[in-house]
Coordinates of C-alpha atoms in Angstrom, one line a residue:
Chain N
M1 CA -0.6 0.1 -0.3
K2 CA 2.9 2.2 1.1
E3 CA 4.2 1.1 -1.5
K4 CA 2.0 1.9 -4.1
I5 CA 1.7 5.5 -2.6
I6 CA 5.4 6.5 -3.3
E7 CA 4.7 5.1 -6.5
K8 CA 1.7 7.8 -7.3
I9 CA 4.2 10.5 -6.2
L10 CA 6.9 9.9 -8.1
T11 CA 5.5 9.2 -11.1
L12 CA 3.2 12.6 -10.3
L13 CA 7.0 14.7 -9.1
A14 CA 8.4 12.9 -12.9
F15 CA 5.9 14.8 -14.6
S16 CA 7.0 18.4 -13.3
A17 CA 9.5 19.2 -15.3
I18 CA 7.0 18.7 -18.3
G19 CA 4.3 20.6 -16.2
V20 CA 6.8 23.1 -16.2
L21 CA 7.4 23.7 -19.6
L22 CA 3.3 23.2 -20.3
L23 CA 2.5 26.0 -18.0
I24 CA 5.5 28.7 -19.4
T25 CA 3.9 27.6 -23.4
V26 CA -0.1 28.0 -21.9
F27 CA 1.6 32.0 -19.7
I28 CA 3.6 33.4 -22.8
F29 CA 1.1 32.1 -25.5
K30 CA -1.7 33.5 -23.4
E31 CA 0.3 36.8 -22.7
G32 CA 1.5 37.8 -26.0
L33 CA -1.1 35.9 -29.3
P34 CA -3.6 38.6 -28.5
V35 CA -1.5 41.5 -29.3
I36 CA -0.6 40.3 -32.1
L37 CA -4.2 38.9 -33.4
K38 CA -5.2 43.0 -33.0
A39 CA -2.2 44.4 -35.0
G40 CA -2.1 41.4 -37.2
I41 CA 0.5 38.9 -38.0
K42 CA 1.7 40.2 -41.1
D43 CA 2.1 44.1 -39.4
F44 CA 3.9 41.9 -35.9
L45 CA 6.4 40.4 -38.4
F46 CA 6.9 42.3 -40.8
S47 CA 7.2 45.7 -40.5
A48 CA 10.0 47.3 -39.0
K49 CA 8.6 50.1 -36.9
W50 CA 8.7 50.0 -33.1
A51 CA 6.2 52.3 -30.8
P52 CA 4.5 49.8 -28.9
T53 CA 2.7 53.2 -26.9
K54 CA 1.8 54.4 -30.3
G55 CA 0.0 51.4 -31.3
H56 CA 2.9 50.7 -34.4
F57 CA 4.2 46.8 -33.2
G58 CA 6.9 45.3 -36.0
I59 CA 9.6 43.3 -34.9
L60 CA 11.1 42.4 -37.4
A61 CA 14.4 44.9 -37.1
M62 CA 15.1 42.9 -33.7
I63 CA 14.5 39.4 -35.3
I64 CA 17.3 40.8 -38.1
S65 CA 19.1 41.6 -35.4
S66 CA 18.3 38.2 -33.1
L67 CA 19.6 36.4 -36.1
A68 CA 22.3 38.2 -37.1
V69 CA 24.5 38.0 -34.2
T70 CA 23.5 34.6 -33.6
F71 CA 25.1 33.6 -37.5
G72 CA 27.8 35.5 -36.7
S73 CA 28.4 34.7 -33.0
I74 CA 28.2 31.2 -35.5
V75 CA 30.5 32.1 -37.7
M76 CA 32.9 33.1 -35.8
G77 CA 32.7 30.6 -33.1
V78 CA 31.8 27.4 -34.3
P79 CA 35.4 27.0 -36.1
L80 CA 37.1 27.5 -33.0
A81 CA 34.9 25.5 -30.8
L82 CA 35.8 22.6 -33.8
A83 CA 39.5 23.2 -33.3
C84 CA 39.5 22.9 -30.0
A85 CA 37.3 19.7 -29.4
V86 CA 39.0 18.1 -32.1
T87 CA 42.2 19.6 -30.5
L88 CA 41.1 17.7 -27.2
A89 CA 39.2 14.5 -27.9
E90 CA 42.1 13.5 -30.7
F91 CA 46.1 15.0 -29.8
C92 CA 45.0 15.4 -26.2
P93 CA 47.2 13.2 -23.7
P94 CA 44.8 11.9 -21.2
R95 CA 46.5 13.6 -18.1
L96 CA 46.4 16.6 -19.8
L97 CA 42.2 16.1 -21.0
V98 CA 41.1 15.4 -17.8
F99 CA 42.7 19.0 -16.8
L100 CA 41.8 21.2 -20.0
K101 CA 38.3 19.6 -21.2
P102 CA 36.9 21.0 -17.4
T103 CA 38.6 24.6 -18.0
I104 CA 36.7 24.9 -20.9
E105 CA 33.7 23.8 -19.5
L106 CA 34.5 26.6 -17.0
L107 CA 34.6 29.5 -19.8
A108 CA 30.6 28.5 -20.1
G109 CA 30.1 28.7 -15.8
I110 CA 31.3 32.8 -16.1
P111 CA 28.4 34.8 -16.0
S112 CA 27.1 37.0 -18.9
V113 CA 26.8 40.1 -17.2
V114 CA 31.0 39.7 -16.3
F115 CA 31.5 38.9 -20.3
G116 CA 29.3 41.9 -21.3
F117 CA 31.2 43.3 -19.0
L118 CA 34.6 42.5 -19.9
G119 CA 33.2 43.4 -23.9
V120 CA 32.6 47.1 -22.9
I121 CA 35.8 47.5 -21.4
L122 CA 37.8 46.1 -24.2
L123 CA 36.7 44.6 -26.7
V124 CA 34.4 48.1 -27.6
P125 CA 37.0 50.3 -27.8
I126 CA 38.9 48.1 -30.0
I127 CA 36.9 48.4 -32.1
R128 CA 35.9 51.8 -32.1
E129 CA 39.2 52.4 -32.9
Y130 CA 40.6 50.5 -35.5
L131 CA 37.5 49.3 -37.7
G132 CA 35.2 52.9 -36.8
G133 CA 31.6 53.2 -35.6
P134 CA 30.0 53.4 -32.2
G135 CA 32.4 50.1 -31.1
L136 CA 28.5 48.8 -29.2
S137 CA 28.2 47.1 -32.2
L138 CA 26.3 44.4 -34.1
L139 CA 29.6 42.4 -34.5
A140 CA 30.7 43.5 -30.4
A141 CA 27.7 41.6 -29.7
S142 CA 28.7 38.5 -32.0
I143 CA 32.0 38.0 -30.3
I144 CA 31.1 37.9 -27.2
L145 CA 28.1 35.3 -28.0
A146 CA 30.9 33.3 -29.9
I147 CA 33.1 32.8 -26.8
M148 CA 30.1 32.3 -24.3
I149 CA 28.7 29.3 -26.7
L150 CA 31.7 27.7 -27.8
P151 CA 31.8 25.8 -24.5
T152 CA 28.3 24.2 -25.1
I153 CA 29.6 23.5 -28.9
T154 CA 32.9 22.4 -27.8
S155 CA 31.7 19.9 -25.0
I156 CA 29.0 18.2 -27.3
S157 CA 31.6 17.9 -30.2
I158 CA 34.1 16.3 -28.3
D159 CA 31.3 13.5 -26.8
A160 CA 30.5 13.1 -30.8
I161 CA 33.7 12.4 -31.9
Q162 CA 35.0 10.3 -28.9
A163 CA 31.7 8.2 -29.6
V164 CA 33.1 7.3 -32.9
P165 CA 33.6 3.7 -33.0
L166 CA 37.7 3.0 -32.3
L167 CA 37.6 0.8 -35.5
Y168 CA 36.4 3.2 -37.9
K169 CA 39.7 5.3 -36.9
E170 CA 42.2 2.4 -36.8
G171 CA 41.0 0.9 -40.3
A172 CA 41.4 4.5 -42.0
L173 CA 45.4 4.9 -40.0
A174 CA 46.3 1.3 -41.0
M175 CA 45.8 2.3 -44.8
G176 CA 47.6 4.3 -44.3
A177 CA 46.2 7.4 -43.4
T178 CA 47.8 10.2 -41.2
H179 CA 46.4 11.1 -37.7
W180 CA 45.1 13.9 -39.5
Q181 CA 43.6 13.0 -42.3
A182 CA 41.7 10.0 -40.6
I183 CA 40.4 12.9 -38.3
W184 CA 39.2 14.9 -41.5
L185 CA 37.8 12.5 -44.0
V186 CA 36.4 8.9 -41.3
I187 CA 36.1 11.1 -37.7
L188 CA 34.6 14.2 -38.7
P189 CA 32.4 12.6 -41.0
A190 CA 30.8 10.3 -39.0
A191 CA 31.1 12.1 -35.7
R192 CA 28.6 14.7 -37.7
S193 CA 25.1 14.6 -36.8
G194 CA 26.6 15.3 -32.9
V195 CA 28.8 18.0 -34.5
V196 CA 25.6 19.3 -36.1
T197 CA 23.2 18.6 -32.7
A198 CA 26.1 20.9 -31.5
I199 CA 26.0 23.7 -33.5
I200 CA 22.4 24.2 -33.3
L201 CA 22.0 24.4 -29.6
G202 CA 25.1 26.7 -29.4
M203 CA 22.4 28.8 -32.0
A204 CA 19.7 28.3 -29.7
R205 CA 22.2 29.8 -26.2
A206 CA 23.2 32.5 -28.7
I207 CA 20.0 33.7 -29.7
G208 CA 18.1 33.8 -26.0
E209 CA 21.4 35.5 -24.0
T210 CA 20.4 38.6 -22.7
M211 CA 22.6 40.4 -20.3
A212 CA 25.7 40.6 -22.4
V213 CA 24.3 41.6 -26.0
I214 CA 22.5 44.6 -23.9
M215 CA 25.9 46.0 -22.7
V216 CA 27.5 45.6 -26.4
A217 CA 25.7 45.4 -28.5
G218 CA 24.1 49.0 -28.8
N219 CA 20.3 48.9 -28.6
A220 CA 19.2 50.8 -31.3
L221 CA 16.5 50.0 -33.4
K222 CA 16.9 49.3 -36.8
I223 CA 17.6 46.7 -39.4
P224 CA 21.9 46.6 -38.9
S225 CA 23.3 47.2 -42.4
S226 CA 26.9 47.0 -41.5
L227 CA 28.8 44.5 -39.2
L228 CA 29.5 47.7 -37.1
D229 CA 26.2 48.7 -36.7
P230 CA 24.5 48.3 -33.2
V231 CA 21.6 45.9 -32.9
R232 CA 18.9 46.1 -30.9
T233 CA 17.9 42.3 -30.3
L234 CA 14.5 40.2 -29.5
T235 CA 15.6 39.9 -26.4
S236 CA 17.2 43.4 -25.5
T237 CA 14.1 44.9 -26.2
I238 CA 12.4 43.0 -23.9
A239 CA 14.5 43.2 -21.2
L240 CA 15.1 46.8 -21.6
E241 CA 11.5 47.7 -21.8
M242 CA 9.5 45.5 -19.2
G243 CA 10.9 47.6 -16.7
Y244 CA 8.4 50.6 -17.5
S245 CA 6.4 49.1 -19.8
A246 CA 2.5 48.7 -19.9
G247 CA -1.0 47.4 -21.2
D248 CA -0.5 46.2 -25.0
H249 CA 3.2 47.3 -25.0
R250 CA 3.8 44.9 -22.2
T251 CA 1.8 41.9 -24.0
A252 CA 4.2 43.5 -27.0
L253 CA 7.6 42.1 -25.2
F254 CA 5.1 39.1 -24.5
A255 CA 4.7 39.1 -28.1
A256 CA 8.1 39.5 -28.6
G257 CA 9.2 36.6 -26.3
M258 CA 6.7 34.2 -28.2
I259 CA 8.1 34.7 -31.0
L260 CA 12.1 34.2 -29.3
F261 CA 10.0 30.5 -27.8
I262 CA 9.4 29.1 -30.6
F263 CA 12.5 29.4 -32.2
I264 CA 14.2 28.0 -29.2
M265 CA 11.9 25.0 -29.4
A266 CA 12.2 24.4 -33.2
L267 CA 16.1 24.7 -32.7
T268 CA 15.4 22.9 -29.8
I269 CA 12.6 19.7 -31.4
L270 CA 15.9 19.8 -34.1
A271 CA 18.9 18.5 -32.3
N272 CA 16.6 16.7 -30.4
L273 CA 15.6 14.6 -33.5
L274 CA 19.0 14.8 -34.9
M275 CA 20.4 12.8 -31.8
R276 CA 17.8 10.5 -32.1
K277 CA 19.0 9.9 -35.8
K278 CA 21.7 8.8 -35.1
Chain K
M1 CA 46.4 21.4 -49.7
M2 CA 46.3 18.2 -51.2
R3 CA 49.5 17.5 -53.0
L4 CA 51.1 18.9 -49.9
N5 CA 53.4 16.4 -48.1
P6 CA 50.8 14.5 -45.6
I7 CA 52.7 14.0 -42.6
L8 CA 53.6 17.8 -43.1
S9 CA 50.2 19.1 -43.6
Q10 CA 49.5 17.5 -40.6
K11 CA 52.2 18.7 -38.4
I12 CA 50.7 22.4 -39.4
I13 CA 47.2 21.9 -39.0
K14 CA 48.1 20.1 -35.8
T15 CA 50.4 23.2 -34.0
L16 CA 46.9 25.5 -35.7
L17 CA 44.3 23.9 -33.7
W18 CA 46.6 23.5 -30.4
I19 CA 47.4 27.7 -30.9
L20 CA 43.5 27.9 -31.4
T21 CA 43.0 25.4 -27.9
G22 CA 45.2 27.3 -26.5
S23 CA 44.0 30.9 -26.9
T24 CA 40.4 29.7 -25.9
I25 CA 41.8 29.3 -22.8
G26 CA 44.1 32.2 -22.8
I27 CA 40.5 33.9 -22.6
L28 CA 39.2 32.3 -19.6
F29 CA 41.9 32.8 -17.8
F30 CA 42.6 35.7 -18.1
I31 CA 39.5 37.2 -17.8
I32 CA 39.4 35.0 -14.5
I33 CA 43.3 37.4 -13.8
Y34 CA 41.4 40.2 -15.1
I35 CA 38.5 41.0 -12.9
F36 CA 41.4 39.2 -9.7
I37 CA 43.9 42.6 -10.7
K38 CA 41.2 45.2 -10.6
G39 CA 38.7 43.1 -8.2
L40 CA 40.1 41.7 -5.0
P41 CA 42.3 45.1 -3.9
Q42 CA 38.5 46.3 -3.5
L43 CA 37.8 43.1 -0.9
S44 CA 38.4 44.0 2.8
W45 CA 36.2 42.8 5.7
T46 CA 34.6 45.9 5.7
F47 CA 33.1 45.3 1.5
L48 CA 31.8 41.5 2.4
S49 CA 29.7 42.8 6.1
T50 CA 27.8 45.7 5.2
N51 CA 25.2 47.4 3.0
P52 CA 25.5 49.1 0.3
V53 CA 25.3 53.0 1.1
D54 CA 23.7 55.7 -1.4
M55 CA 22.6 53.0 -4.6
G56 CA 26.2 51.1 -3.7
R57 CA 28.6 54.3 -4.0
S58 CA 29.6 52.8 -1.5
G59 CA 29.4 50.7 1.5
G60 CA 29.9 46.9 1.5
I61 CA 27.6 44.2 0.1
L62 CA 26.3 42.5 2.4
A63 CA 23.2 42.9 2.0
T64 CA 23.2 41.2 -1.9
I65 CA 24.9 38.3 -0.4
V66 CA 21.8 37.9 1.6
S67 CA 19.6 37.9 -1.2
T68 CA 21.5 35.5 -3.5
V69 CA 21.8 33.3 -0.5
Y70 CA 17.5 33.4 0.1
L71 CA 17.1 32.8 -3.4
I72 CA 19.3 30.3 -4.1
G73 CA 17.6 28.7 -1.3
I74 CA 14.2 28.8 -2.0
A75 CA 15.3 28.1 -5.4
L76 CA 16.9 24.6 -4.3
F77 CA 14.0 24.5 -1.6
F78 CA 11.5 23.7 -4.6
A79 CA 13.8 22.3 -7.2
T80 CA 15.7 19.7 -5.2
P81 CA 12.0 17.1 -4.0
L82 CA 11.5 17.5 -7.5
G83 CA 14.1 16.8 -9.3
L84 CA 15.7 13.9 -7.2
G85 CA 11.8 12.4 -7.4
T86 CA 12.1 12.9 -11.4
A87 CA 15.2 11.6 -11.6
I88 CA 14.3 8.7 -8.9
Y89 CA 11.3 7.5 -11.1
L90 CA 13.7 7.7 -14.6
T91 CA 15.7 4.9 -12.9
E92 CA 13.8 3.2 -10.4
Y93 CA 10.5 3.4 -11.3
T94 CA 10.5 2.6 -15.6
R95 CA 11.1 1.5 -18.3
E96 CA 12.0 3.2 -21.2
G97 CA 9.3 4.1 -23.3
L98 CA 7.1 7.1 -24.2
I99 CA 6.6 8.2 -20.7
T100 CA 9.8 8.5 -20.2
K101 CA 10.5 10.1 -23.9
I102 CA 8.1 12.8 -23.2
I103 CA 10.0 13.4 -19.1
R104 CA 13.3 13.2 -21.5
F105 CA 12.0 15.9 -24.2
G106 CA 11.1 17.8 -21.2
T107 CA 13.7 18.0 -19.3
E108 CA 16.4 18.8 -22.2
S109 CA 13.8 21.8 -23.9
L110 CA 13.4 23.4 -20.1
A111 CA 17.3 23.6 -19.9
G112 CA 17.0 25.3 -23.7
I113 CA 14.9 28.0 -22.4
P114 CA 17.0 31.4 -22.1
S115 CA 16.8 32.9 -19.1
I116 CA 14.4 35.8 -20.3
I117 CA 11.7 33.7 -21.1
L118 CA 11.1 32.1 -17.4
G119 CA 12.0 35.7 -16.3
L120 CA 8.8 37.1 -19.0
F121 CA 7.0 33.6 -17.4
G122 CA 7.7 33.8 -13.7
F123 CA 6.5 37.8 -14.2
A124 CA 3.9 36.8 -15.5
I125 CA 2.8 34.2 -13.2
F126 CA 4.2 34.8 -9.6
V127 CA 4.7 38.8 -10.1
I128 CA 1.4 39.6 -11.7
A129 CA -1.0 36.0 -10.8
F130 CA -0.2 35.1 -7.9
G131 CA 0.5 39.0 -6.6
W132 CA 2.9 38.4 -5.0
G133 CA 5.3 41.5 -7.3
W134 CA 9.0 41.6 -6.8
S135 CA 9.7 39.6 -4.8
L136 CA 12.9 36.4 -3.8
L137 CA 9.7 34.4 -3.5
S138 CA 9.0 34.9 -7.2
G139 CA 12.3 34.8 -8.0
G140 CA 13.2 32.2 -6.6
L141 CA 10.8 29.7 -7.2
T142 CA 10.9 30.9 -11.0
L143 CA 14.9 30.4 -10.6
S144 CA 14.3 26.8 -9.6
A145 CA 12.6 26.0 -13.1
M146 CA 16.2 27.1 -14.0
L147 CA 17.8 23.9 -12.1
L148 CA 14.9 21.9 -12.6
P149 CA 16.5 20.2 -15.7
T150 CA 20.2 20.3 -14.0
I151 CA 19.5 18.4 -10.6
I152 CA 17.5 15.8 -13.3
R153 CA 20.2 15.0 -15.0
T154 CA 22.8 14.5 -12.4
S155 CA 21.2 12.7 -10.0
E156 CA 19.8 10.0 -12.6
E157 CA 23.3 9.7 -14.2
S158 CA 24.6 9.3 -10.7
I159 CA 21.1 7.2 -9.5
L160 CA 22.6 4.6 -12.7
S161 CA 25.5 5.0 -11.3
V162 CA 25.4 3.1 -7.6
P163 CA 25.4 -1.0 -9.2
Q164 CA 22.4 -3.1 -9.3
E165 CA 24.1 -5.6 -6.9
Y166 CA 23.4 -3.3 -4.5
R167 CA 19.5 -3.3 -5.1
E168 CA 19.7 -6.8 -5.5
V169 CA 21.5 -8.1 -2.9
A170 CA 18.7 -5.3 -0.6
F171 CA 15.5 -7.2 -2.6
S172 CA 17.2 -10.3 -1.7
L173 CA 17.2 -9.5 2.5
G174 CA 13.4 -9.1 1.9
V175 CA 13.8 -5.3 2.2
G176 CA 11.6 -3.5 0.4
K177 CA 11.3 -1.3 -2.9
W178 CA 11.1 2.4 -1.6
K179 CA 13.6 1.3 1.5
T180 CA 16.3 -0.1 -0.5
I181 CA 16.7 3.2 -2.6
T182 CA 16.4 5.5 0.5
R183 CA 18.7 3.5 3.1
V184 CA 21.1 1.1 -0.2
V185 CA 20.9 3.4 -3.1
L186 CA 20.5 7.2 -2.2
P187 CA 23.0 7.0 0.1
A188 CA 25.7 5.3 -2.6
A189 CA 24.5 8.1 -5.3
L190 CA 24.9 11.3 -3.2
P191 CA 27.8 12.4 -3.3
G192 CA 26.9 12.8 -7.3
I193 CA 23.2 14.3 -6.3
V194 CA 25.1 16.4 -4.5
T195 CA 27.5 17.6 -6.7
G196 CA 25.1 18.5 -9.2
I197 CA 23.2 20.5 -7.1
V198 CA 25.9 22.4 -6.3
L199 CA 26.7 22.8 -10.0
S200 CA 23.2 23.9 -10.0
I201 CA 24.2 27.1 -7.4
A202 CA 27.1 27.8 -9.5
R203 CA 25.2 28.9 -12.3
S204 CA 21.9 30.3 -10.1
V205 CA 25.2 32.9 -8.4
G206 CA 25.9 33.9 -11.8
E207 CA 22.3 34.6 -13.4
T208 CA 20.7 37.9 -14.1
A209 CA 18.4 38.2 -16.7
V210 CA 15.2 36.4 -14.8
I211 CA 16.0 37.2 -11.3
I212 CA 15.8 41.3 -12.2
F213 CA 12.2 40.4 -13.4
T214 CA 10.8 38.2 -10.6
A215 CA 13.0 39.8 -7.7
G216 CA 13.4 43.1 -8.7
S217 CA 16.1 45.1 -7.6
S218 CA 15.7 46.2 -4.3
L219 CA 19.1 47.9 -2.1
R220 CA 17.5 47.2 1.1
F221 CA 18.1 43.9 3.5
P222 CA 15.3 41.4 2.6
S223 CA 13.8 41.1 5.8
S224 CA 10.8 38.3 3.9
I225 CA 11.0 35.8 1.1
F226 CA 8.3 38.6 0.4
E227 CA 10.0 41.2 0.0
S228 CA 12.4 42.6 -2.8
G229 CA 15.9 42.1 -3.2
R230 CA 18.8 42.6 -5.6
T231 CA 21.2 39.6 -6.1
L232 CA 25.4 40.0 -6.6
A233 CA 25.0 39.5 -10.3
V234 CA 22.2 41.7 -10.3
H235 CA 24.2 44.4 -8.1
F236 CA 27.1 44.2 -10.6
Y237 CA 25.1 45.0 -13.4
I238 CA 23.3 47.8 -12.5
L239 CA 26.7 49.5 -10.8
A240 CA 28.9 49.0 -13.9
R241 CA 25.4 49.4 -16.4
E242 CA 24.8 52.8 -14.8
G243 CA 28.8 53.9 -14.2
I244 CA 27.3 53.5 -10.4
S245 CA 31.8 52.9 -9.6
M246 CA 33.9 51.4 -11.0
P247 CA 35.2 50.2 -7.8
M248 CA 32.7 49.0 -6.3
A249 CA 31.7 46.6 -9.7
Y250 CA 35.2 45.6 -10.0
G251 CA 34.3 44.0 -6.4
T252 CA 31.6 42.9 -6.8
A253 CA 32.5 41.6 -10.1
A254 CA 35.8 39.1 -8.2
I255 CA 33.3 38.5 -5.4
L256 CA 31.0 36.5 -8.2
V257 CA 33.8 35.7 -10.2
L258 CA 35.1 34.0 -6.6
L259 CA 32.5 31.8 -6.1
I260 CA 32.0 30.2 -9.2
L261 CA 35.4 29.2 -9.6
I262 CA 35.4 27.9 -6.1
I263 CA 32.2 25.4 -6.3
N264 CA 33.4 24.7 -9.9
I265 CA 36.5 23.8 -8.8
S266 CA 35.0 21.7 -5.9
A267 CA 32.3 20.0 -7.4
Y268 CA 34.7 18.8 -9.9
M269 CA 37.3 16.9 -7.5
T270 CA 34.5 15.6 -6.1
M271 CA 33.2 14.0 -9.2
R272 CA 36.8 12.8 -9.6
F273 CA 36.6 11.3 -6.6
L274 CA 34.0 9.6 -7.5
M275 CA 34.4 8.0 -10.3
K276 CA 37.9 7.1 -9.1
R277 CA 36.0 5.1 -6.3
Y278 CA 33.5 3.6 -9.0
S279 CA 36.3 2.6 -11.3

């Protein structure tokens, strides 16, 4: 009898995560959807005119900015992250690996406000000095995000590379390939789905990052035309305006959050499908 | 490149990869050392033990430390039983199937939800719908949603690493299932579970977006969980962004980084110790 009750309770607890996820979905959609329907989906998604106190709710500039910083961080972060993953998984002596892997993972533990702060203090002046523009820019945000998503991509890629059966590598080496040829021609292609999953999860992290981006991106509300333009992402807009918003303005921020939520869930589901295929 | 001697090209690539890896690790050390050089000289007993004065221009950071501890305490109070319960259910009470797939999907998705979305959610439900306002309770509850996936995952791993013989011996002695779990399995898995909880503390310490929306940023010393409070990380953000006081900002950042270093290194040491014990 007691065992039965305990099992029931545990079953209930086990649904807590999915329950919270459903609750989040319900609340974000309940708050955000009405204003989208009111403004019209077309005007909401494909207009860049955002003046929520005057009834204009176009979030196009923010969507483009969010995608741009995410793309920028992927372009810069992925090669670096893969270089780290290959080095650690293939070239690194095991003794050094037990030290280096947690060191790279520690990078994920540095708070995003610290990244943003160092970006403002050190990176932004360099960009302003040598490349021009205000310094606070799409480029600055992409560089900071590239560093922030690196540990995610590296550590999942290491797992993917290590999961490739040793036979593949031994086969390649036995046929006279060098270690690097074995990595490039055999191991990486075999680890592809894991590496792609890692990149997708890195993208999800980049598009959702807020505080670091607010601090270095400049937050000007327009569609960026150059890497040196300041940008304002979906996340920055929500964080910057939530404090003083009310009424339709506040629900419009929830609507922006809803779009962000949809992006993230799509990426998560994609990553899940890829993992399963493997 | 294909025409290059394979052995030579391997040498070149290997060097290049090591340089890239070295610079990544260099970035990490640079961040830590930079913050310490600028911040550690600001630290003193007075800095830690007095409340912020004049928006943080002078005084110390005591109130923010207390708010941080409150928030993490509340978050763990809710996230630990839920996470541990889920992990026990997944490992001891069910086989892989549709239900575990759904639970795993929920856990992974929740882990991917960015802090700002959780902040919006916590704001809508706890601050507005429940009418708790910006408070440590609203913040702690929202934070617990963020910690839940980490706790589920690490607890599940450490329960799975307990050798099957432990359970078999207990069952063969006629011990019930629940008693086996609480007396045999959980004690053996405890260090791993604690490590997971400790790592989730490190994550909470650095969190900002989710907390500003739900716990607010009042600098007063919190006297109950229904009051607003400002955590260390939020305090650092406001000091730095509004340019209130750079020395104070560096001091706060040094405390943040120091805490995260200590927590991560000790968790890592425990993990290595455990891996040695079970292998």
